[in-house]
Amino acid sequence: KAGVTQTPRYLIKTRGQQVTLSCSPISGHRSVSWYQQTPGQGLQFLFEYFSETQRNKGNFPGRFSGRQFSNSRSEMNVSTLELGDSALYLCASSLQGYGYGYTFGSGTRLTVV
Amino acid sequence: LAKTTQPISMDSYEGQEVNITCSHNNIATNDYITWYQQFPSQGPRFIIQGYKTKVTNEVASLFIPADRKSSTLSLPRVSLSDTAVYYCLVGEAGSGNTGKLIFGQGTTLQVKP
């Protein structure tokens, strides 16, 4: 079966711009969660969506937002980009959002210049 | 969610068995122990999960002593392609904390020829 698909794979943006990242979960998975990975902070949880509703949120500023569509595809948006937002953004899908069975995508590498 | 401690790095040679130990002194009764593997610029990949004693799959074995305060991931006969970061996670996201996996610093395993 197809895995978790994230697009684009690479992105270069200028400070102050905004960016939208996309995640298509495994078919049938209704939970999509997003993570930011940087060398300094490691993997950090951003938020989780289930059936188009945000159910859980990490400790990130309001510039980071997301949404989920009726087909479970999810988008993440970062507004007013800062240099420190440069990171690998990963999404993970699962059936319910708890238990085991999280499948991660390959991520979007965002570089802010 | 219980905090985990694991070695920052380990070196091994092809064909050897590698054991990575993770400490989780504050593990709760309902917590499971899960290991993920991550290659550079890819998302983490689920390896194995267990609750107590021993679990084995086609990739690895997981040993958990009776007190469950530690666990050991065993990789038999490693190859160069096993060079990756290995994360030990304790306490899968429950229904009240959906989508959130707590990743520590992980163990960077370097397999040499």
PDB file of C-alpha atoms in Angstrom:
ATOM      1  CA  LYS A   1       0.000   0.000   0.000  1.00  0.00           C
ATOM      2  CA  ALA A   2       1.131   3.571  -0.585  1.00  0.00           C
ATOM      3  CA  GLY A   3       2.938   5.223   2.277  1.00  0.00           C
ATOM      4  CA  VAL A   4       2.678   8.720   3.656  1.00  0.00           C
ATOM      5  CA  THR A   5       3.390  11.276   0.949  1.00  0.00           C
ATOM      6  CA  GLN A   6       4.750  14.702   1.715  1.00  0.00           C
ATOM      7  CA  THR A   7       5.159  17.470  -0.822  1.00  0.00           C
ATOM      8  CA  PRO A   8       7.282  19.237  -1.714  1.00  0.00           C
ATOM      9  CA  ARG A   9      10.442  17.430  -0.649  1.00  0.00           C
ATOM     10  CA  TYR A  10      12.551  20.568  -0.629  1.00  0.00           C
ATOM     11  CA  LEU A  11      11.653  24.206  -0.303  1.00  0.00           C
ATOM     12  CA  ILE A  12      13.618  27.431  -0.047  1.00  0.00           C
ATOM     13  CA  LYS A  13      11.827  30.501   1.242  1.00  0.00           C
ATOM     14  CA  THR A  14      12.802  34.005   2.236  1.00  0.00           C
ATOM     15  CA  ARG A  15      12.426  35.343   5.745  1.00  0.00           C
ATOM     16  CA  GLY A  16       8.995  36.920   6.216  1.00  0.00           C
ATOM     17  CA  GLN A  17       7.283  34.764   3.603  1.00  0.00           C
ATOM     18  CA  GLN A  18       4.770  32.061   4.349  1.00  0.00           C
ATOM     19  CA  VAL A  19       4.785  28.427   3.313  1.00  0.00           C
ATOM     20  CA  THR A  20       2.318  25.579   2.999  1.00  0.00           C
ATOM     21  CA  LEU A  21       3.348  21.940   3.262  1.00  0.00           C
ATOM     22  CA  SER A  22       1.172  19.008   2.300  1.00  0.00           C
ATOM     23  CA  CYS A  23       0.764  15.507   3.710  1.00  0.00           C
ATOM     24  CA  SER A  24      -1.283  12.657   2.270  1.00  0.00           C
ATOM     25  CA  PRO A  25      -1.746   9.888   4.846  1.00  0.00           C
ATOM     26  CA  ILE A  26      -2.019   6.173   4.262  1.00  0.00           C
ATOM     27  CA  SER A  27      -5.433   5.285   2.924  1.00  0.00           C
ATOM     28  CA  GLY A  28      -7.808   4.717   5.829  1.00  0.00           C
ATOM     29  CA  HIS A  29      -5.708   6.568   8.358  1.00  0.00           C
ATOM     30  CA  ARG A  30      -7.651   9.406   9.913  1.00  0.00           C
ATOM     31  CA  SER A  31      -5.015  10.846  12.220  1.00  0.00           C
ATOM     32  CA  VAL A  32      -2.255  13.057  10.904  1.00  0.00           C
ATOM     33  CA  SER A  33       0.358  14.565  13.175  1.00  0.00           C
ATOM     34  CA  TRP A  34       3.162  16.962  12.315  1.00  0.00           C
ATOM     35  CA  TYR A  35       6.684  17.192  13.690  1.00  0.00           C
ATOM     36  CA  GLN A  36       9.587  19.590  13.286  1.00  0.00           C
ATOM     37  CA  GLN A  37      13.108  18.202  13.348  1.00  0.00           C
ATOM     38  CA  THR A  38      16.168  20.376  13.828  1.00  0.00           C
ATOM     39  CA  PRO A  39      19.713  19.457  14.858  1.00  0.00           C
ATOM     40  CA  GLY A  40      19.404  21.468  18.047  1.00  0.00           C
ATOM     41  CA  GLN A  41      15.922  20.518  19.260  1.00  0.00           C
ATOM     42  CA  GLY A  42      15.459  17.100  17.730  1.00  0.00           C
ATOM     43  CA  LEU A  43      11.981  15.882  16.858  1.00  0.00           C
ATOM     44  CA  GLN A  44       9.248  18.053  18.289  1.00  0.00           C
ATOM     45  CA  PHE A  45       5.498  17.563  18.047  1.00  0.00           C
ATOM     46  CA  LEU A  46       3.568  20.372  16.366  1.00  0.00           C
ATOM     47  CA  PHE A  47      -0.059  19.244  16.246  1.00  0.00           C
ATOM     48  CA  GLU A  48      -2.402  16.395  15.420  1.00  0.00           C
ATOM     49  CA  TYR A  49      -5.580  16.319  13.371  1.00  0.00           C
ATOM     50  CA  PHE A  50      -8.318  13.722  13.326  1.00  0.00           C
ATOM     51  CA  SER A  51     -11.442  13.941  11.205  1.00  0.00           C
ATOM     52  CA  GLU A  52     -10.701  17.548  10.288  1.00  0.00           C
ATOM     53  CA  THR A  53     -10.341  18.627  13.944  1.00  0.00           C
ATOM     54  CA  GLN A  54      -7.172  19.575  15.758  1.00  0.00           C
ATOM     55  CA  ARG A  55      -7.062  17.343  18.812  1.00  0.00           C
ATOM     56  CA  ASN A  56      -3.636  18.034  20.206  1.00  0.00           C
ATOM     57  CA  LYS A  57      -1.092  20.796  19.963  1.00  0.00           C
ATOM     58  CA  GLY A  58       2.553  21.196  20.864  1.00  0.00           C
ATOM     59  CA  ASN A  59       4.376  24.264  22.136  1.00  0.00           C
ATOM     60  CA  PHE A  60       4.850  26.231  18.966  1.00  0.00           C
ATOM     61  CA  PRO A  61       3.859  29.840  18.229  1.00  0.00           C
ATOM     62  CA  GLY A  62       0.649  30.688  16.430  1.00  0.00           C
ATOM     63  CA  ARG A  63       2.588  31.213  13.190  1.00  0.00           C
ATOM     64  CA  PHE A  64       2.394  27.448  12.840  1.00  0.00           C
ATOM     65  CA  SER A  65      -1.042  26.246  11.843  1.00  0.00           C
ATOM     66  CA  GLY A  66      -2.613  23.354  10.066  1.00  0.00           C
ATOM     67  CA  ARG A  67      -5.763  21.877   8.755  1.00  0.00           C
ATOM     68  CA  GLN A  68      -7.137  18.570   7.618  1.00  0.00           C
ATOM     69  CA  PHE A  69      -9.514  17.921   4.760  1.00  0.00           C
ATOM     70  CA  SER A  70     -12.374  15.456   4.524  1.00  0.00           C
ATOM     71  CA  ASN A  71     -10.142  12.979   2.679  1.00  0.00           C
ATOM     72  CA  SER A  72      -7.694  13.123   5.649  1.00  0.00           C
ATOM     73  CA  ARG A  73      -5.041  14.980   3.682  1.00  0.00           C
ATOM     74  CA  SER A  74      -3.439  17.624   5.820  1.00  0.00           C
ATOM     75  CA  GLU A  75      -1.627  20.874   5.250  1.00  0.00           C
ATOM     76  CA  MET A  76       0.674  22.780   7.535  1.00  0.00           C
ATOM     77  CA  ASN A  77       1.231  26.500   7.191  1.00  0.00           C
ATOM     78  CA  VAL A  78       3.975  28.651   8.614  1.00  0.00           C
ATOM     79  CA  SER A  79       3.542  32.405   8.325  1.00  0.00           C
ATOM     80  CA  THR A  80       6.157  35.134   8.666  1.00  0.00           C
ATOM     81  CA  LEU A  81       9.022  32.724   8.297  1.00  0.00           C
ATOM     82  CA  GLU A  82      12.080  33.100  10.485  1.00  0.00           C
ATOM     83  CA  LEU A  83      15.554  31.700   9.935  1.00  0.00           C
ATOM     84  CA  GLY A  84      14.984  29.358  12.865  1.00  0.00           C
ATOM     85  CA  ASP A  85      12.095  27.703  11.052  1.00  0.00           C
ATOM     86  CA  SER A  86      14.583  25.955   8.790  1.00  0.00           C
ATOM     87  CA  ALA A  87      14.006  22.299   9.537  1.00  0.00           C
ATOM     88  CA  LEU A  88      12.793  18.950   8.312  1.00  0.00           C
ATOM     89  CA  TYR A  89       9.015  18.852   8.699  1.00  0.00           C
ATOM     90  CA  LEU A  90       7.584  15.385   9.074  1.00  0.00           C
ATOM     91  CA  CYS A  91       4.067  14.135   9.156  1.00  0.00           C
ATOM     92  CA  ALA A  92       2.902  10.825  10.520  1.00  0.00           C
ATOM     93  CA  SER A  93      -0.381   9.074   9.954  1.00  0.00           C
ATOM     94  CA  SER A  94      -2.140   6.458  12.026  1.00  0.00           C
ATOM     95  CA  LEU A  95      -5.577   4.932  12.299  1.00  0.00           C
ATOM     96  CA  GLN A  96      -6.635   6.524  15.544  1.00  0.00           C
ATOM     97  CA  GLY A  97      -3.783   8.747  16.697  1.00  0.00           C
ATOM     98  CA  TYR A  98      -2.863   6.587  19.660  1.00  0.00           C
ATOM     99  CA  GLY A  99      -1.545   3.125  20.215  1.00  0.00           C
ATOM    100  CA  TYR A 100       1.224   2.093  17.896  1.00  0.00           C
ATOM    101  CA  GLY A 101       1.363   2.074  14.139  1.00  0.00           C
ATOM    102  CA  TYR A 102       2.537   5.560  13.266  1.00  0.00           C
ATOM    103  CA  THR A 103       3.914   5.799   9.746  1.00  0.00           C
ATOM    104  CA  PHE A 104       6.058   8.768   8.887  1.00  0.00           C
ATOM    105  CA  GLY A 105       6.580  10.408   5.550  1.00  0.00           C
ATOM    106  CA  SER A 106      10.017  11.356   4.237  1.00  0.00           C
ATOM    107  CA  GLY A 107       9.494  14.953   5.176  1.00  0.00           C
ATOM    108  CA  THR A 108       9.814  18.386   3.623  1.00  0.00           C
ATOM    109  CA  ARG A 109      13.167  20.075   4.019  1.00  0.00           C
ATOM    110  CA  LEU A 110      12.472  23.790   4.485  1.00  0.00           C
ATOM    111  CA  THR A 111      15.297  26.274   4.246  1.00  0.00           C
ATOM    112  CA  VAL A 112      14.635  29.880   5.183  1.00  0.00           C
ATOM    113  CA  VAL A 113      17.168  32.398   3.851  1.00  0.00           C
TER     114      VAL A 113
ATOM    115  CA  LEU B   1       5.161  10.242  29.392  1.00  0.00           C
ATOM    116  CA  ALA B   2       8.250   8.613  30.847  1.00  0.00           C
ATOM    117  CA  LYS B   3      11.656  10.101  30.160  1.00  0.00           C
ATOM    118  CA  THR B   4      14.205   7.867  28.444  1.00  0.00           C
ATOM    119  CA  THR B   5      17.989   7.791  28.520  1.00  0.00           C
ATOM    120  CA  GLN B   6      20.070   6.043  25.885  1.00  0.00           C
ATOM    121  CA  PRO B   7      23.671   6.307  24.706  1.00  0.00           C
ATOM    122  CA  ILE B   8      24.312   9.135  22.272  1.00  0.00           C
ATOM    123  CA  SER B   9      26.386   7.022  19.921  1.00  0.00           C
ATOM    124  CA  MET B  10      27.652   3.504  19.302  1.00  0.00           C
ATOM    125  CA  ASP B  11      30.042   1.943  16.842  1.00  0.00           C
ATOM    126  CA  SER B  12      29.931  -1.593  15.492  1.00  0.00           C
ATOM    127  CA  TYR B  13      31.252  -3.691  12.642  1.00  0.00           C
ATOM    128  CA  GLU B  14      29.396  -5.527   9.958  1.00  0.00           C
ATOM    129  CA  GLY B  15      28.166  -8.936  11.025  1.00  0.00           C
ATOM    130  CA  GLN B  16      28.169  -8.170  14.731  1.00  0.00           C
ATOM    131  CA  GLU B  17      25.185  -8.145  17.037  1.00  0.00           C
ATOM    132  CA  VAL B  18      24.373  -4.710  18.423  1.00  0.00           C
ATOM    133  CA  ASN B  19      22.562  -4.101  21.676  1.00  0.00           C
ATOM    134  CA  ILE B  20      21.255  -0.630  22.509  1.00  0.00           C
ATOM    135  CA  THR B  21      19.960  -0.143  26.031  1.00  0.00           C
ATOM    136  CA  CYS B  22      17.411   2.427  27.063  1.00  0.00           C
ATOM    137  CA  SER B  23      16.675   3.504  30.635  1.00  0.00           C
ATOM    138  CA  HIS B  24      13.145   4.471  31.618  1.00  0.00           C
ATOM    139  CA  ASN B  25      12.953   4.476  35.401  1.00  0.00           C
ATOM    140  CA  ASN B  26       9.571   6.205  35.569  1.00  0.00           C
ATOM    141  CA  ILE B  27       7.721   3.917  33.211  1.00  0.00           C
ATOM    142  CA  ALA B  28       4.028   3.672  34.037  1.00  0.00           C
ATOM    143  CA  THR B  29       1.987   0.510  34.262  1.00  0.00           C
ATOM    144  CA  ASN B  30       0.185   1.133  30.987  1.00  0.00           C
ATOM    145  CA  ASP B  31       3.249   2.260  29.031  1.00  0.00           C
ATOM    146  CA  TYR B  32       4.632   0.321  26.107  1.00  0.00           C
ATOM    147  CA  ILE B  33       8.222   0.554  24.878  1.00  0.00           C
ATOM    148  CA  THR B  34       8.718   1.338  21.209  1.00  0.00           C
ATOM    149  CA  TRP B  35      11.807   1.714  19.057  1.00  0.00           C
ATOM    150  CA  TYR B  36      12.075   3.726  15.857  1.00  0.00           C
ATOM    151  CA  GLN B  37      14.895   3.921  13.320  1.00  0.00           C
ATOM    152  CA  GLN B  38      15.690   7.028  11.323  1.00  0.00           C
ATOM    153  CA  PHE B  39      17.969   7.492   8.332  1.00  0.00           C
ATOM    154  CA  PRO B  40      19.188  10.979   7.345  1.00  0.00           C
ATOM    155  CA  SER B  41      16.523  13.114   5.704  1.00  0.00           C
ATOM    156  CA  GLN B  42      13.837  10.479   6.202  1.00  0.00           C
ATOM    157  CA  GLY B  43      11.062  10.035   8.708  1.00  0.00           C
ATOM    158  CA  PRO B  44      11.408   7.619  11.623  1.00  0.00           C
ATOM    159  CA  ARG B  45      10.416   4.032  10.930  1.00  0.00           C
ATOM    160  CA  PHE B  46       8.773   1.760  13.501  1.00  0.00           C
ATOM    161  CA  ILE B  47      11.014  -1.169  14.423  1.00  0.00           C
ATOM    162  CA  ILE B  48       9.488  -2.989  17.353  1.00  0.00           C
ATOM    163  CA  GLN B  49       7.270  -2.572  20.375  1.00  0.00           C
ATOM    164  CA  GLY B  50       6.898  -4.520  23.606  1.00  0.00           C
ATOM    165  CA  TYR B  51       5.440  -4.467  27.082  1.00  0.00           C
ATOM    166  CA  LYS B  52       7.448  -7.091  28.972  1.00  0.00           C
ATOM    167  CA  THR B  53       9.821 -10.049  28.516  1.00  0.00           C
ATOM    168  CA  LYS B  54      10.949 -10.538  24.928  1.00  0.00           C
ATOM    169  CA  VAL B  55       9.564  -9.606  21.556  1.00  0.00           C
ATOM    170  CA  THR B  56      11.110 -10.626  18.256  1.00  0.00           C
ATOM    171  CA  ASN B  57      10.297  -9.751  14.674  1.00  0.00           C
ATOM    172  CA  GLU B  58      12.109 -10.112  11.377  1.00  0.00           C
ATOM    173  CA  VAL B  59      14.256  -7.069  12.074  1.00  0.00           C
ATOM    174  CA  ALA B  60      15.103  -6.999  15.773  1.00  0.00           C
ATOM    175  CA  SER B  61      14.505  -8.315  19.268  1.00  0.00           C
ATOM    176  CA  LEU B  62      13.433  -6.327  22.286  1.00  0.00           C
ATOM    177  CA  PHE B  63      14.338  -7.497  25.772  1.00  0.00           C
ATOM    178  CA  ILE B  64      12.479  -6.056  28.751  1.00  0.00           C
ATOM    179  CA  PRO B  65      13.340  -7.149  32.306  1.00  0.00           C
ATOM    180  CA  ALA B  66      10.674  -7.796  34.890  1.00  0.00           C
ATOM    181  CA  ASP B  67      10.936  -4.344  36.493  1.00  0.00           C
ATOM    182  CA  ARG B  68      10.591  -2.711  33.055  1.00  0.00           C
ATOM    183  CA  LYS B  69      12.912   0.134  34.050  1.00  0.00           C
ATOM    184  CA  SER B  70      15.095  -0.517  31.029  1.00  0.00           C
ATOM    185  CA  SER B  71      14.933  -2.237  27.671  1.00  0.00           C
ATOM    186  CA  THR B  72      17.448  -3.464  25.134  1.00  0.00           C
ATOM    187  CA  LEU B  73      17.074  -3.371  21.386  1.00  0.00           C
ATOM    188  CA  SER B  74      19.076  -6.139  19.768  1.00  0.00           C
ATOM    189  CA  LEU B  75      20.018  -5.989  16.090  1.00  0.00           C
ATOM    190  CA  PRO B  76      21.480  -9.287  14.854  1.00  0.00           C
ATOM    191  CA  ARG B  77      24.331  -9.275  12.346  1.00  0.00           C
ATOM    192  CA  VAL B  78      24.248  -5.600  11.433  1.00  0.00           C
ATOM    193  CA  SER B  79      25.198  -4.335   8.000  1.00  0.00           C
ATOM    194  CA  LEU B  80      26.301  -0.935   6.749  1.00  0.00           C
ATOM    195  CA  SER B  81      22.671  -0.129   5.958  1.00  0.00           C
ATOM    196  CA  ASP B  82      21.816  -0.315   9.656  1.00  0.00           C
ATOM    197  CA  THR B  83      23.755   2.908  10.225  1.00  0.00           C
ATOM    198  CA  ALA B  84      21.027   5.199  11.550  1.00  0.00           C
ATOM    199  CA  VAL B  85      19.649   6.910  14.624  1.00  0.00           C
ATOM    200  CA  TYR B  86      17.632   4.682  16.945  1.00  0.00           C
ATOM    201  CA  TYR B  87      15.022   6.161  19.252  1.00  0.00           C
ATOM    202  CA  CYS B  88      13.532   4.554  22.336  1.00  0.00           C
ATOM    203  CA  LEU B  89      10.045   5.811  23.215  1.00  0.00           C
ATOM    204  CA  VAL B  90       8.022   4.972  26.284  1.00  0.00           C
ATOM    205  CA  GLY B  91       4.357   5.600  26.747  1.00  0.00           C
ATOM    206  CA  GLU B  92       2.521   5.648  23.474  1.00  0.00           C
ATOM    207  CA  ALA B  93       0.177   8.541  23.039  1.00  0.00           C
ATOM    208  CA  GLY B  94      -2.984   7.592  24.810  1.00  0.00           C
ATOM    209  CA  SER B  95      -6.441   8.718  23.890  1.00  0.00           C
ATOM    210  CA  GLY B  96      -5.869  11.863  25.922  1.00  0.00           C
ATOM    211  CA  ASN B  97      -2.637  12.840  24.191  1.00  0.00           C
ATOM    212  CA  THR B  98      -3.205  11.898  20.615  1.00  0.00           C
ATOM    213  CA  GLY B  99      -0.580  11.896  17.915  1.00  0.00           C
ATOM    214  CA  LYS B 100       2.205  12.950  20.231  1.00  0.00           C
ATOM    215  CA  LEU B 101       5.304  10.821  20.365  1.00  0.00           C
ATOM    216  CA  ILE B 102       8.110  12.026  22.633  1.00  0.00           C
ATOM    217  CA  PHE B 103      11.468  11.504  20.956  1.00  0.00           C
ATOM    218  CA  GLY B 104      14.653  11.796  22.982  1.00  0.00           C
ATOM    219  CA  GLN B 105      18.086  12.392  21.526  1.00  0.00           C
ATOM    220  CA  GLY B 106      18.373   8.875  20.134  1.00  0.00           C
ATOM    221  CA  THR B 107      21.426   6.695  19.635  1.00  0.00           C
ATOM    222  CA  THR B 108      23.479   7.172  16.493  1.00  0.00           C
ATOM    223  CA  LEU B 109      24.710   3.760  15.417  1.00  0.00           C
ATOM    224  CA  GLN B 110      27.663   3.726  13.051  1.00  0.00           C
ATOM    225  CA  VAL B 111      28.356   0.380  11.400  1.00  0.00           C
ATOM    226  CA  LYS B 112      31.832   0.035   9.940  1.00  0.00           C
ATOM    227  CA  PRO B 113      33.031  -2.398   7.273  1.00  0.00           C
TER     228      PRO B 113
END
